[in-house]
């Protein structure tokens, strides 16, 4: 059931508008409460249950905690209403298992604005039980004595009326308390005037209990009543009186027995982590009412099961509160962060996108139709990260814009609300606020990173902060903690009006500290920790780009990133409102690395265009500029633009920088593609391991049909890469080995292909992946039943613009058709190869296709073969004959 949204209703003159407080379904939370109540009812009805057992562990409390604005205070009254009657319960929540039990829900708002004292807590619980229609003598007499002592001459009935409890629960409670006093006086045979004096009644009752008189046998069963009546009637004594209430509830006849469910809302306002005086009193109430159930809602988990609080609270540790304790394997700072939480500590999660849209659609309507358009609802939902408070603030903004006479547009809701900062910071210490702003610069963090970014000498504020519900945890993450998305964006982007708000210089200094801390972790990484490298680089690039910082260690990290040829996505998300232009070295480095990573998924012409923009910007230092030139040259080679590729490679080789060996290797590849094998082979001998000499030799040998030597060269290259931890080169060399063996020995190739696929796991190498798929076709040449896989692969290769991969694919198909004796289809493959070789490169692939099928080259071979073209022709023809023989034997 939805009530009227008065704030929205009084924000517009539109009388046709319907504004309701839409309660978005929290069925999971209801199910958890329902299950806990069923278990609690089972426990308190067991034969061995005793309300006077003060040593038994307590299972009578459940905690819902979450970030401010997540909907806890909306959930609390909804639970109260649902427990009060089926007519208040959403239909989808279903019928509870305790339908025959009498539940008495009572919600107590502990917010500072409500001004609820501990006295009010105790009085509210008792007032809610007035519906029993009978006194609760042990408790009522003690409470009346307390009242007369602490509020002499003040009417309890008038106090309840002023505080609203009289209107909420009726006026029966003072009368029931007076009745309990009168009954006790009568049982003690006190004169009428004496019987109206609380002190006289309590004194006589205490004496009678000590003497175990028959006249007070009804109260004699409460073993601690006399002790409590003798104690000084102050707030400390009042906090123990709930024990008497628990005893009275246990004495009720079965047909009138009830179970109070006490909902304590806004528990974060009970006190702070240093002064727990009120929390200690409330905890005592919970402990002494084991036959009542408590539902606590607040921003933080309840720490009662933390043994470290011993001395601050009466009952602490996991033995006292098993349901509130975290599993032993989970550090204390890790609060319940899954939908079900750990035991009875439950994190109230964000709304799903569907729930957000439903909430917004129902908040404002006209004639039963949503007033907020679907496009605006989508923008609000995306910005909200599922936080209900953001939805509510957006609704008020919608009405505010309408009041100006303008129709709200989706762009109006790409907006941060400073009120969210107020909520986020309201109950944080100064140290926690400082750490919060610092970690808002980071996608994720650990304690060390948070403390370093904040520039603090100790981790205490960070330790406190990670216990807050807006700090989420991924135990499998490189850095386990991250801020709730909306809280982070608001802290960074909204107009902060807090007294301790940061200046632009404060933010810049925090960004510098965070970048330096990431650099320390990058420098200290052990071995080849690729995950840490990528994590540091991603966060560092974002900081440097967004805050205009110098590159520093990011340059070395960029070289480490490209060195392994793995190409994980590396670029941080685009900045809101950014035009995509490059104005700083960090902008250029982000674009450079993003282009290199994306080239595995984009046409090489796109890569070339992006790299050209980086080079022409002139923003990068010389060594990183050289990186862009080298990879642009590689892109030109893939596109078949050998002159441009050769120019770039020569420039890098002549520069003598980090990529000079790779550039010399690139020049060898260009010579090979042009068919100048003699030059290519001679220069390859000078490359050494750093220049990947053995893989280059394999690339030269296999077009000659010299498959055994090529396979051995690739194996050596693979092993060398493995020794040096270069994952990309290892996978590429293995894929090439599988390819050449696929032409000679299908069985051996099968094993080599499996190994290549394993080595490619976790890598993003499109050209190498194509090589593996082409090798699989070559392995099955002569037996392929369909060429659909080849046609699909050809289309994928063309999407990337990698000419070399397409040429090898056509050569593998020519091999298949040659084995099958399909000369016309071999000629078709040759035509496609000649089309690919129109720039002059790859021309010898058509020669090889002629050799396979025993066709005469019309103009002779243009390639400078190492062993002469007749030797090469003989080798390829032998490979075809061998495959035919293998097929015959297998058949």
mmCIF file with all atom_site columns, N, CA, C and O in Angstrom, residues 335-356:
data_model
loop_
_atom_site.group_PDB
_atom_site.id
_atom_site.type_symbol
_atom_site.label_atom_id
_atom_site.label_alt_id
_atom_site.label_comp_id
_atom_site.label_asym_id
_atom_site.label_entity_id
_atom_site.label_seq_id
_atom_site.pdbx_PDB_ins_code
_atom_site.Cartn_x
_atom_site.Cartn_y
_atom_site.Cartn_z
_atom_site.occupancy
_atom_site.B_iso_or_equiv
_atom_site.pdbx_formal_charge
_atom_site.auth_seq_id
_atom_site.auth_comp_id
_atom_site.auth_asym_id
_atom_site.auth_atom_id
_atom_site.pdbx_PDB_model_num
ATOM 1  N N  . UNK A 1 335 ? 32.063 -6.774  6.719   1.00 0.00 ? 335 UNK A N  1
ATOM 2  C CA . UNK A 1 335 ? 30.671 -6.890  7.140   1.00 0.00 ? 335 UNK A CA 1
ATOM 3  C C  . UNK A 1 335 ? 29.907 -7.708  6.120   1.00 0.00 ? 335 UNK A C  1
ATOM 4  O O  . UNK A 1 335 ? 30.407 -8.029  5.050   1.00 0.00 ? 335 UNK A O  1
ATOM 5  N N  . UNK A 1 336 ? 28.684 -8.025  6.472   1.00 0.00 ? 336 UNK A N  1
ATOM 6  C CA . UNK A 1 336 ? 27.856 -8.828  5.572   1.00 0.00 ? 336 UNK A CA 1
ATOM 7  C C  . UNK A 1 336 ? 27.578 -8.041  4.307   1.00 0.00 ? 336 UNK A C  1
ATOM 8  O O  . UNK A 1 336 ? 26.938 -7.026  4.344   1.00 0.00 ? 336 UNK A O  1
ATOM 9  N N  . UNK A 1 337 ? 28.079 -8.530  3.168   1.00 0.00 ? 337 UNK A N  1
ATOM 10 C CA . UNK A 1 337 ? 27.946 -7.764  1.945   1.00 0.00 ? 337 UNK A CA 1
ATOM 11 C C  . UNK A 1 337 ? 27.241 -8.552  0.854   1.00 0.00 ? 337 UNK A C  1
ATOM 12 O O  . UNK A 1 337 ? 27.110 -8.073  -0.262  1.00 0.00 ? 337 UNK A O  1
ATOM 13 N N  . UNK A 1 338 ? 26.801 -9.746  1.136   1.00 0.00 ? 338 UNK A N  1
ATOM 14 C CA . UNK A 1 338 ? 26.021 -10.501 0.168   1.00 0.00 ? 338 UNK A CA 1
ATOM 15 C C  . UNK A 1 338 ? 24.549 -10.269 0.470   1.00 0.00 ? 338 UNK A C  1
ATOM 16 O O  . UNK A 1 338 ? 24.196 -9.777  1.530   1.00 0.00 ? 338 UNK A O  1
ATOM 17 N N  . UNK A 1 339 ? 23.639 -10.618 -0.490  1.00 0.00 ? 339 UNK A N  1
ATOM 18 C CA . UNK A 1 339 ? 22.223 -10.383 -0.249  1.00 0.00 ? 339 UNK A CA 1
ATOM 19 C C  . UNK A 1 339 ? 21.722 -11.029 1.030   1.00 0.00 ? 339 UNK A C  1
ATOM 20 O O  . UNK A 1 339 ? 20.835 -10.504 1.691   1.00 0.00 ? 339 UNK A O  1
ATOM 21 N N  . UNK A 1 340 ? 22.275 -12.166 1.410   1.00 0.00 ? 340 UNK A N  1
ATOM 22 C CA . UNK A 1 340 ? 21.815 -12.838 2.626   1.00 0.00 ? 340 UNK A CA 1
ATOM 23 C C  . UNK A 1 340 ? 22.665 -12.496 3.839   1.00 0.00 ? 340 UNK A C  1
ATOM 24 O O  . UNK A 1 340 ? 22.289 -12.780 4.959   1.00 0.00 ? 340 UNK A O  1
ATOM 25 N N  . UNK A 1 341 ? 23.832 -11.884 3.598   1.00 0.00 ? 341 UNK A N  1
ATOM 26 C CA . UNK A 1 341 ? 24.680 -11.500 4.714   1.00 0.00 ? 341 UNK A CA 1
ATOM 27 C C  . UNK A 1 341 ? 25.263 -12.712 5.411   1.00 0.00 ? 341 UNK A C  1
ATOM 28 O O  . UNK A 1 341 ? 25.165 -13.841 4.965   1.00 0.00 ? 341 UNK A O  1
ATOM 29 N N  . UNK A 1 342 ? 25.925 -12.441 6.511   1.00 0.00 ? 342 UNK A N  1
ATOM 30 C CA . UNK A 1 342 ? 26.453 -13.505 7.367   1.00 0.00 ? 342 UNK A CA 1
ATOM 31 C C  . UNK A 1 342 ? 25.514 -13.610 8.560   1.00 0.00 ? 342 UNK A C  1
ATOM 32 O O  . UNK A 1 342 ? 25.418 -12.704 9.377   1.00 0.00 ? 342 UNK A O  1
ATOM 33 N N  . UNK A 1 343 ? 24.798 -14.721 8.718   1.00 0.00 ? 343 UNK A N  1
ATOM 34 C CA . UNK A 1 343 ? 23.898 -14.908 9.838   1.00 0.00 ? 343 UNK A CA 1
ATOM 35 C C  . UNK A 1 343 ? 22.778 -13.885 9.826   1.00 0.00 ? 343 UNK A C  1
ATOM 36 O O  . UNK A 1 343 ? 22.029 -13.760 8.860   1.00 0.00 ? 343 UNK A O  1
ATOM 37 N N  . UNK A 1 344 ? 22.675 -13.102 10.905  1.00 0.00 ? 344 UNK A N  1
ATOM 38 C CA . UNK A 1 344 ? 21.595 -12.125 11.051  1.00 0.00 ? 344 UNK A CA 1
ATOM 39 C C  . UNK A 1 344 ? 22.026 -10.699 10.706  1.00 0.00 ? 344 UNK A C  1
ATOM 40 O O  . UNK A 1 344 ? 21.314 -9.759  11.037  1.00 0.00 ? 344 UNK A O  1
ATOM 41 N N  . UNK A 1 345 ? 23.187 -10.531 10.106  1.00 0.00 ? 345 UNK A N  1
ATOM 42 C CA . UNK A 1 345 ? 23.630 -9.202  9.657   1.00 0.00 ? 345 UNK A CA 1
ATOM 43 C C  . UNK A 1 345 ? 23.411 -9.134  8.144   1.00 0.00 ? 345 UNK A C  1
ATOM 44 O O  . UNK A 1 345 ? 24.086 -9.810  7.378   1.00 0.00 ? 345 UNK A O  1
ATOM 45 N N  . UNK A 1 346 ? 22.473 -8.295  7.697   1.00 0.00 ? 346 UNK A N  1
ATOM 46 C CA . UNK A 1 346 ? 22.059 -8.301  6.298   1.00 0.00 ? 346 UNK A CA 1
ATOM 47 C C  . UNK A 1 346 ? 22.266 -6.914  5.692   1.00 0.00 ? 346 UNK A C  1
ATOM 48 O O  . UNK A 1 346 ? 21.771 -5.920  6.224   1.00 0.00 ? 346 UNK A O  1
ATOM 49 N N  . UNK A 1 347 ? 23.012 -6.870  4.601   1.00 0.00 ? 347 UNK A N  1
ATOM 50 C CA . UNK A 1 347 ? 23.204 -5.619  3.887   1.00 0.00 ? 347 UNK A CA 1
ATOM 51 C C  . UNK A 1 347 ? 21.996 -5.361  2.997   1.00 0.00 ? 347 UNK A C  1
ATOM 52 O O  . UNK A 1 347 ? 21.609 -6.211  2.192   1.00 0.00 ? 347 UNK A O  1
ATOM 53 N N  . UNK A 1 348 ? 21.378 -4.201  3.157   1.00 0.00 ? 348 UNK A N  1
ATOM 54 C CA . UNK A 1 348 ? 20.243 -3.826  2.308   1.00 0.00 ? 348 UNK A CA 1
ATOM 55 C C  . UNK A 1 348 ? 20.817 -3.363  0.981   1.00 0.00 ? 348 UNK A C  1
ATOM 56 O O  . UNK A 1 348 ? 21.520 -2.353  0.917   1.00 0.00 ? 348 UNK A O  1
ATOM 57 N N  . UNK A 1 349 ? 20.552 -4.109  -0.057  1.00 0.00 ? 349 UNK A N  1
ATOM 58 C CA . UNK A 1 349 ? 21.170 -3.853  -1.356  1.00 0.00 ? 349 UNK A CA 1
ATOM 59 C C  . UNK A 1 349 ? 20.459 -2.776  -2.156  1.00 0.00 ? 349 UNK A C  1
ATOM 60 O O  . UNK A 1 349 ? 19.387 -2.294  -1.804  1.00 0.00 ? 349 UNK A O  1
ATOM 61 N N  . UNK A 1 350 ? 21.107 -2.393  -3.272  1.00 0.00 ? 350 UNK A N  1
ATOM 62 C CA . UNK A 1 350 ? 20.541 -1.395  -4.161  1.00 0.00 ? 350 UNK A CA 1
ATOM 63 C C  . UNK A 1 350 ? 19.348 -1.972  -4.915  1.00 0.00 ? 350 UNK A C  1
ATOM 64 O O  . UNK A 1 350 ? 19.221 -3.179  -5.097  1.00 0.00 ? 350 UNK A O  1
ATOM 65 N N  . UNK A 1 351 ? 18.497 -1.082  -5.405  1.00 0.00 ? 351 UNK A N  1
ATOM 66 C CA . UNK A 1 351 ? 17.403 -1.499  -6.266  1.00 0.00 ? 351 UNK A CA 1
ATOM 67 C C  . UNK A 1 351 ? 17.965 -2.000  -7.591  1.00 0.00 ? 351 UNK A C  1
ATOM 68 O O  . UNK A 1 351 ? 18.972 -1.496  -8.089  1.00 0.00 ? 351 UNK A O  1
ATOM 69 N N  . UNK A 1 352 ? 17.301 -2.964  -8.167  1.00 0.00 ? 352 UNK A N  1
ATOM 70 C CA . UNK A 1 352 ? 17.628 -3.382  -9.526  1.00 0.00 ? 352 UNK A CA 1
ATOM 71 C C  . UNK A 1 352 ? 17.145 -2.307  -10.492 1.00 0.00 ? 352 UNK A C  1
ATOM 72 O O  . UNK A 1 352 ? 16.303 -1.472  -10.137 1.00 0.00 ? 352 UNK A O  1
ATOM 73 N N  . UNK A 1 353 ? 17.655 -2.283  -11.730 1.00 0.00 ? 353 UNK A N  1
ATOM 74 C CA . UNK A 1 353 ? 17.137 -1.308  -12.708 1.00 0.00 ? 353 UNK A CA 1
ATOM 75 C C  . UNK A 1 353 ? 15.632 -1.401  -12.887 1.00 0.00 ? 353 UNK A C  1
ATOM 76 O O  . UNK A 1 353 ? 14.956 -0.376  -13.040 1.00 0.00 ? 353 UNK A O  1
ATOM 77 N N  . UNK A 1 354 ? 15.101 -2.615  -12.851 1.00 0.00 ? 354 UNK A N  1
ATOM 78 C CA . UNK A 1 354 ? 13.652 -2.779  -13.007 1.00 0.00 ? 354 UNK A CA 1
ATOM 79 C C  . UNK A 1 354 ? 12.907 -2.156  -11.832 1.00 0.00 ? 354 UNK A C  1
ATOM 80 O O  . UNK A 1 354 ? 11.869 -1.501  -12.010 1.00 0.00 ? 354 UNK A O  1
ATOM 81 N N  . UNK A 1 355 ? 13.443 -2.347  -10.617 1.00 0.00 ? 355 UNK A N  1
ATOM 82 C CA . UNK A 1 355 ? 12.811 -1.755  -9.428  1.00 0.00 ? 355 UNK A CA 1
ATOM 83 C C  . UNK A 1 355 ? 12.877 -0.231  -9.483  1.00 0.00 ? 355 UNK A C  1
ATOM 84 O O  . UNK A 1 355 ? 11.932 0.455   -9.083  1.00 0.00 ? 355 UNK A O  1
ATOM 85 N N  . UNK A 1 356 ? 13.999 0.305   -9.945  1.00 0.00 ? 356 UNK A N  1
ATOM 86 C CA . UNK A 1 356 ? 14.124 1.761   -10.063 1.00 0.00 ? 356 UNK A CA 1
ATOM 87 C C  . UNK A 1 356 ? 13.066 2.319   -11.014 1.00 0.00 ? 356 UNK A C  1
ATOM 88 O O  . UNK A 1 356 ? 12.398 3.318   -10.707 1.00 0.00 ? 356 UNK A O  1
#
